[in-house]
């Protein structure tokens, strides 16, 4: 059993035991929906004292485990949740993991709504004068087609357009805080997926998993195009696959899917293990100058051929800008 201790400032990577561990890599605190042990990883990383890190989807699963680990390393965490109670509980867990009277800034936003993403960005800009790392982690799969208030298919809105819009709105602050990093949680589920440019709302055909895979492909294309646009700025953009992780993922799609996820649980990683590459991408000097790359298990991996297609990445960027333009005009008209 390791007992958490504050990590001192250090230039060189450290081997750090984080959290109160059982079985070497699992913490006692359970995931709020699956009961799976969360946090605690020993990894090669650098202390990140006073780095300001904003994480979406930090109320559960990979995002919560990453936030706990980063807080334990000394980072100042800002978390985004859509539910006040869950966000408050997550904040308390992150503060406990930090173990040093740390404060955690909390933001409430429903990432399916562009107006909510715009309010979130404005609030972050007002409250965080410095932003060293932005982690676009929130994501979900939906079994049935649903439209958001912006008229966008829900999976696309939450998994792709929210990271796209939030990153764009916070980009200037990240540049001012450079060196800075943008990390997006993608997935190996992107393999075999295609962006249906002529059916962006999946109106012709909708399959929950297929749609999810398309959005995870969009995460990788967004990362490579963002990295290209950020060349020469000291702001990097990378994404990663956490592997199969026992979280709340796909527990919102009825009893059968819930049962399926329970059956998969013995083959799944803990959220702490799933968060390991995220924490490394946020902290390690090894990736300080690496950008536009897809990782898993702390190694660069080639994504699918479509994910490497720079023309598709450029086209997706332009279409995403158009999909966010209407809410941008409404926001301007209101102000
Ligand atoms: N689990 C896996 O095996 C796996 C594999 C590959 C990739 N991923 C990716 O990992 C990321 C994290 O997922 P997870 O596995 O940790 O699942 P999770 O336990 O369900 O966590 C998802 C997080 O996203 C938040 N979220 C979902 N919809 C939101 C919305 N509309 N507005 C604001 N927040 C929202 C959730 O908030 P609530 O607490 O309010 O629900 C939660 O904090 C996702 O991008 C997912 O695609 C997961």
XYZ file of C-alpha atoms and ligand atoms in Angstrom:
383
model
C 0.000 0.000 0.000
C 1.364 3.438 -0.952
C 0.408 6.516 0.963
C 0.019 9.662 -1.080
C 2.597 12.373 -0.603
C 2.835 15.726 -2.321
C 5.219 15.558 -5.252
C 8.064 18.060 -5.055
C 8.921 20.371 -7.939
C 11.324 18.539 -10.231
C 12.673 19.005 -13.697
C 13.322 15.333 -14.323
C 10.619 12.680 -14.617
C 9.746 10.973 -11.356
C 8.362 7.573 -10.526
C 5.436 8.649 -8.391
C 3.052 6.582 -6.347
C -0.256 8.423 -6.446
C -3.121 7.971 -4.074
C -3.711 5.323 -1.468
C -3.197 2.180 -3.467
C -4.298 -1.377 -3.109
C -2.910 -4.067 -5.396
C -0.313 -1.528 -6.523
C -2.481 0.351 -8.969
C -5.997 0.689 -7.685
C -7.403 3.183 -5.268
C -10.084 2.604 -2.694
C -12.540 5.139 -4.109
C -15.098 3.510 -6.410
C -16.408 4.873 -9.703
C -19.831 6.386 -8.897
C -21.782 4.280 -11.397
C -19.833 1.047 -11.816
C -18.377 0.726 -8.326
C -15.049 -0.018 -10.026
C -11.996 1.154 -8.104
C -10.697 4.457 -9.441
C -7.428 6.390 -9.308
C -3.911 5.558 -8.456
C -1.234 4.850 -10.888
C 2.516 4.786 -10.693
C 3.841 6.409 -13.821
C 6.800 8.266 -15.214
C 5.786 11.871 -15.198
C 6.850 15.315 -14.145
C 5.486 17.275 -11.234
C 3.052 19.823 -12.574
C 2.867 22.204 -9.626
C 0.641 25.139 -10.369
C -0.205 24.086 -13.911
C -3.841 24.945 -14.655
C -5.612 21.988 -16.222
C -9.225 22.019 -17.454
C -10.909 18.626 -17.957
C -14.350 17.919 -19.380
C -16.188 14.764 -18.338
C -14.408 14.783 -14.992
C -17.414 13.607 -12.977
C -16.819 9.950 -13.756
C -14.647 7.324 -15.381
C -11.435 8.233 -17.192
C -11.824 11.999 -16.685
C -12.310 11.693 -12.926
C -9.386 9.263 -12.556
C -7.158 11.588 -14.615
C -8.224 14.631 -12.587
C -7.433 12.839 -9.321
C -4.018 11.740 -10.593
C -3.155 15.198 -11.940
C -4.263 16.884 -8.710
C -2.061 14.447 -6.797
C 0.859 15.573 -8.978
C 0.270 19.175 -7.905
C -1.798 20.573 -10.774
C -4.599 23.064 -10.248
C -7.684 21.372 -11.577
C -10.711 22.941 -13.197
C -13.428 20.444 -13.994
C -16.504 20.566 -16.177
C -19.637 18.605 -15.261
C -23.241 18.866 -16.384
C -24.802 17.971 -13.047
C -24.149 20.122 -9.963
C -24.253 17.316 -7.413
C -22.015 14.957 -9.392
C -19.601 17.823 -10.039
C -19.470 18.676 -6.322
C -18.800 15.036 -5.416
C -16.069 14.770 -8.068
C -14.494 17.984 -6.831
C -14.357 16.598 -3.270
C -12.713 13.405 -4.525
C -10.137 15.366 -6.515
C -9.370 17.596 -3.519
C -8.926 14.496 -1.364
C -6.566 12.998 -3.957
C -4.531 16.227 -3.986
C -4.287 16.007 -0.208
C -2.929 19.519 0.322
C -5.930 21.768 0.857
C -6.132 22.112 -2.894
C -8.947 23.978 -4.557
C -10.749 22.656 -7.594
C -12.572 25.090 -9.845
C -15.898 23.715 -11.032
C -17.852 24.642 -14.136
C -21.323 23.443 -15.076
C -22.074 22.937 -18.750
C -24.120 20.622 -20.912
C -21.749 19.999 -23.787
C -24.573 18.984 -26.130
C -25.613 22.653 -26.278
C -23.435 25.129 -28.150
C -24.837 28.003 -26.078
C -23.739 26.121 -22.968
C -20.246 25.503 -24.433
C -19.987 29.227 -25.251
C -21.045 30.181 -21.682
C -18.525 27.686 -20.320
C -15.699 29.176 -22.408
C -16.610 32.706 -21.318
C -16.627 31.621 -17.674
C -13.267 29.829 -18.032
C -11.741 32.929 -19.636
C -13.081 35.073 -16.788
C -11.930 32.765 -13.993
C -8.703 31.236 -15.354
C -6.116 33.852 -16.353
C -3.798 30.998 -17.321
C -4.625 27.685 -19.016
C -1.803 25.201 -19.498
C -3.733 22.081 -20.489
C -7.206 21.573 -21.952
C -8.497 18.003 -21.870
C -11.497 17.252 -24.100
C -12.546 13.998 -22.506
C -16.358 13.996 -22.111
C -18.052 11.624 -24.487
C -20.903 9.185 -24.808
C -22.690 6.770 -27.091
C -26.449 6.953 -27.714
C -28.525 4.030 -28.943
C -31.200 6.154 -30.586
C -30.982 9.213 -32.839
C -31.685 12.460 -30.993
C -31.336 16.084 -32.032
C -29.898 18.783 -29.784
C -31.391 22.251 -29.369
C -29.034 23.323 -32.194
C -30.560 20.713 -34.517
C -27.400 18.575 -34.416
C -27.343 14.821 -33.849
C -26.497 14.327 -30.157
C -23.421 12.036 -30.405
C -21.815 14.360 -32.950
C -22.633 17.412 -30.815
C -21.165 16.043 -27.559
C -18.211 14.019 -28.878
C -17.020 16.166 -31.760
C -18.519 19.670 -31.921
C -18.139 20.402 -28.195
C -14.340 19.730 -28.183
C -14.029 21.608 -31.475
C -15.879 24.695 -30.235
C -14.425 24.718 -26.715
C -10.854 24.384 -28.022
C -11.392 27.200 -30.517
C -12.889 29.509 -27.880
C -10.033 28.827 -25.440
C -7.230 28.820 -28.004
C -6.063 32.394 -27.432
C -5.773 31.765 -23.668
C -3.797 28.578 -24.336
C -1.470 30.468 -26.695
C -0.957 33.204 -24.081
C -0.107 30.460 -21.541
C 2.250 28.574 -23.889
C 3.801 26.066 -23.686
C 0.346 24.525 -23.514
C -1.316 21.270 -24.494
C -4.700 20.144 -25.831
C -5.571 16.487 -25.320
C -8.632 14.718 -26.682
C -9.898 11.290 -25.664
C -10.401 9.415 -28.919
C -10.793 5.669 -29.435
C -9.559 2.741 -31.463
C -13.258 2.339 -32.320
C -12.525 4.856 -35.104
C -10.985 2.049 -37.183
C -13.189 1.393 -40.189
C -15.375 4.464 -39.611
C -15.965 7.142 -42.279
C -17.174 10.703 -41.940
C -20.536 10.829 -43.725
C -20.155 14.362 -45.062
C -23.418 14.077 -47.010
C -25.379 12.875 -43.961
C -23.890 14.737 -40.979
C -26.974 14.187 -38.827
C -27.091 10.462 -39.697
C -30.641 10.878 -40.957
C -30.330 8.233 -43.698
C -29.100 5.551 -41.327
C -28.339 5.597 -37.618
C -26.579 2.864 -35.686
C -25.516 3.943 -32.198
C -22.102 2.255 -32.262
C -21.375 3.240 -35.876
C -22.202 6.839 -35.073
C -19.971 6.745 -31.990
C -17.074 5.369 -34.102
C -17.549 8.211 -36.595
C -17.247 10.800 -33.803
C -14.062 9.144 -32.498
C -12.623 9.355 -36.032
C -13.618 13.035 -35.972
C -11.625 13.450 -32.700
C -8.444 12.264 -34.455
C -9.023 14.332 -37.613
C -9.743 17.386 -35.423
C -6.487 16.799 -33.515
C -4.315 16.553 -36.632
C -5.863 19.629 -38.274
C -5.638 21.584 -35.001
C -1.975 20.604 -34.626
C -1.320 21.760 -38.201
C -2.970 25.122 -37.478
C -0.989 25.450 -34.230
C 2.430 24.928 -35.786
C 4.918 27.465 -34.374
C 2.737 28.408 -31.382
C 4.106 26.126 -28.604
C 0.595 24.750 -28.157
C 0.406 21.049 -28.952
C -2.636 18.897 -29.761
C -2.654 15.130 -29.270
C -5.222 12.406 -28.743
C -5.253 8.905 -27.335
C -7.121 5.626 -26.985
C -7.604 4.492 -23.356
C -8.455 0.853 -24.335
C -11.536 -0.840 -22.877
C -12.147 0.792 -19.506
C -14.752 -0.034 -16.836
C -16.563 3.285 -16.555
C -20.106 4.576 -16.910
C -19.689 4.395 -20.706
C -22.689 2.874 -22.554
C -24.620 2.422 -19.318
C -27.212 4.917 -20.583
C -28.575 2.682 -23.351
C -30.937 0.322 -21.571
C -30.679 -2.893 -19.615
C -29.200 -5.031 -22.385
C -26.275 -2.674 -23.013
C -25.793 -2.277 -19.262
C -25.586 -6.068 -18.956
C -23.160 -6.171 -21.904
C -20.858 -3.681 -20.167
C -21.034 -5.730 -16.952
C -20.027 -8.854 -18.906
C -17.089 -6.952 -20.430
C -15.946 -5.686 -17.044
C -13.460 -8.493 -16.286
C -11.719 -7.676 -19.599
C -11.731 -3.930 -18.864
C -9.090 -1.737 -17.304
C -9.648 0.333 -14.200
C -10.333 4.052 -14.868
C -6.896 4.768 -13.375
C -5.182 2.600 -15.972
C -7.397 4.045 -18.682
C -6.325 7.551 -17.612
C -2.607 6.796 -17.580
C -1.842 7.937 -21.140
C -3.930 11.090 -20.603
C -1.954 11.979 -17.475
C 1.305 11.290 -19.288
C 0.260 13.444 -22.274
C -0.620 16.278 -19.891
C 2.598 16.123 -17.911
C 5.489 14.342 -19.560
C 8.455 16.247 -20.993
C 8.710 13.372 -23.515
C 5.789 14.851 -25.448
C 6.501 18.545 -24.896
C 7.233 19.024 -28.600
C 5.027 16.296 -30.048
C 1.824 17.344 -31.786
C -0.871 15.900 -34.041
C -0.301 12.351 -32.813
C -2.579 9.457 -31.814
C -1.341 7.455 -28.830
C -2.160 4.452 -26.874
C -0.314 3.078 -23.901
C 2.094 6.005 -24.142
C 3.166 5.035 -27.656
C 2.486 6.696 -30.973
C 0.195 4.525 -33.108
C -0.872 5.050 -36.695
C -4.634 5.615 -36.786
C -6.796 4.384 -39.695
C -5.966 5.595 -43.231
C -9.010 7.916 -43.169
C -7.830 9.415 -39.874
C -4.520 10.275 -41.595
C -6.163 11.976 -44.562
C -5.254 15.660 -44.346
C -7.895 16.675 -46.906
C -10.637 14.975 -44.842
C -9.295 16.727 -41.732
C -9.400 20.119 -43.460
C -12.916 19.490 -44.796
C -14.165 18.385 -41.370
C -12.738 21.551 -39.799
C -14.541 23.809 -42.270
C -17.846 21.962 -41.872
C -17.537 22.036 -38.083
C -16.991 25.813 -38.245
C -20.207 26.121 -40.231
C -22.050 23.871 -37.760
C -21.011 26.199 -34.940
C -21.602 29.441 -36.823
C -25.343 29.719 -36.158
C -24.921 29.589 -32.376
C -22.051 32.078 -32.761
C -24.328 34.558 -34.528
C -27.042 34.111 -31.863
C -24.448 34.691 -29.113
C -23.257 37.894 -30.826
C -26.825 39.112 -31.290
C -27.524 38.599 -27.560
C -24.405 40.472 -26.396
N -14.682 3.414 -21.444
C -14.062 2.993 -22.531
O -13.822 1.774 -22.729
C -13.602 3.965 -23.575
C -12.825 3.488 -24.657
C -12.401 4.421 -25.614
C -12.698 5.753 -25.470
N -13.459 6.174 -24.406
C -13.744 7.624 -24.305
O -13.407 8.063 -23.012
C -14.106 9.271 -22.721
C -14.609 9.244 -21.295
O -15.592 8.239 -21.193
P -15.681 7.235 -19.949
O -15.373 5.889 -20.475
O -14.911 7.740 -18.793
O -17.259 7.266 -19.702
P -18.135 7.829 -18.466
O -17.741 7.168 -17.210
O -19.545 7.696 -18.929
O -17.741 9.357 -18.392
C -18.170 10.260 -19.362
C -18.056 11.658 -18.833
O -18.560 12.570 -19.834
C -19.571 13.384 -19.237
N -20.589 13.779 -20.207
C -21.303 12.994 -21.042
N -22.172 13.725 -21.746
C -22.018 15.012 -21.353
C -22.633 16.245 -21.705
N -23.633 16.314 -22.593
N -22.215 17.383 -21.092
C -21.225 17.331 -20.151
N -20.611 16.203 -19.790
C -21.005 15.056 -20.381
C -20.161 12.498 -18.152
O -20.888 13.274 -17.225
P -21.995 12.617 -16.231
O -21.240 12.132 -15.020
O -22.903 13.759 -15.970
O -22.660 11.489 -16.997
C -18.898 11.873 -17.579
O -18.235 12.755 -16.721
C -15.185 9.407 -23.801
O -14.790 10.391 -24.747
C -15.209 8.037 -24.460
O -15.597 8.102 -25.815
C -13.915 5.326 -23.456
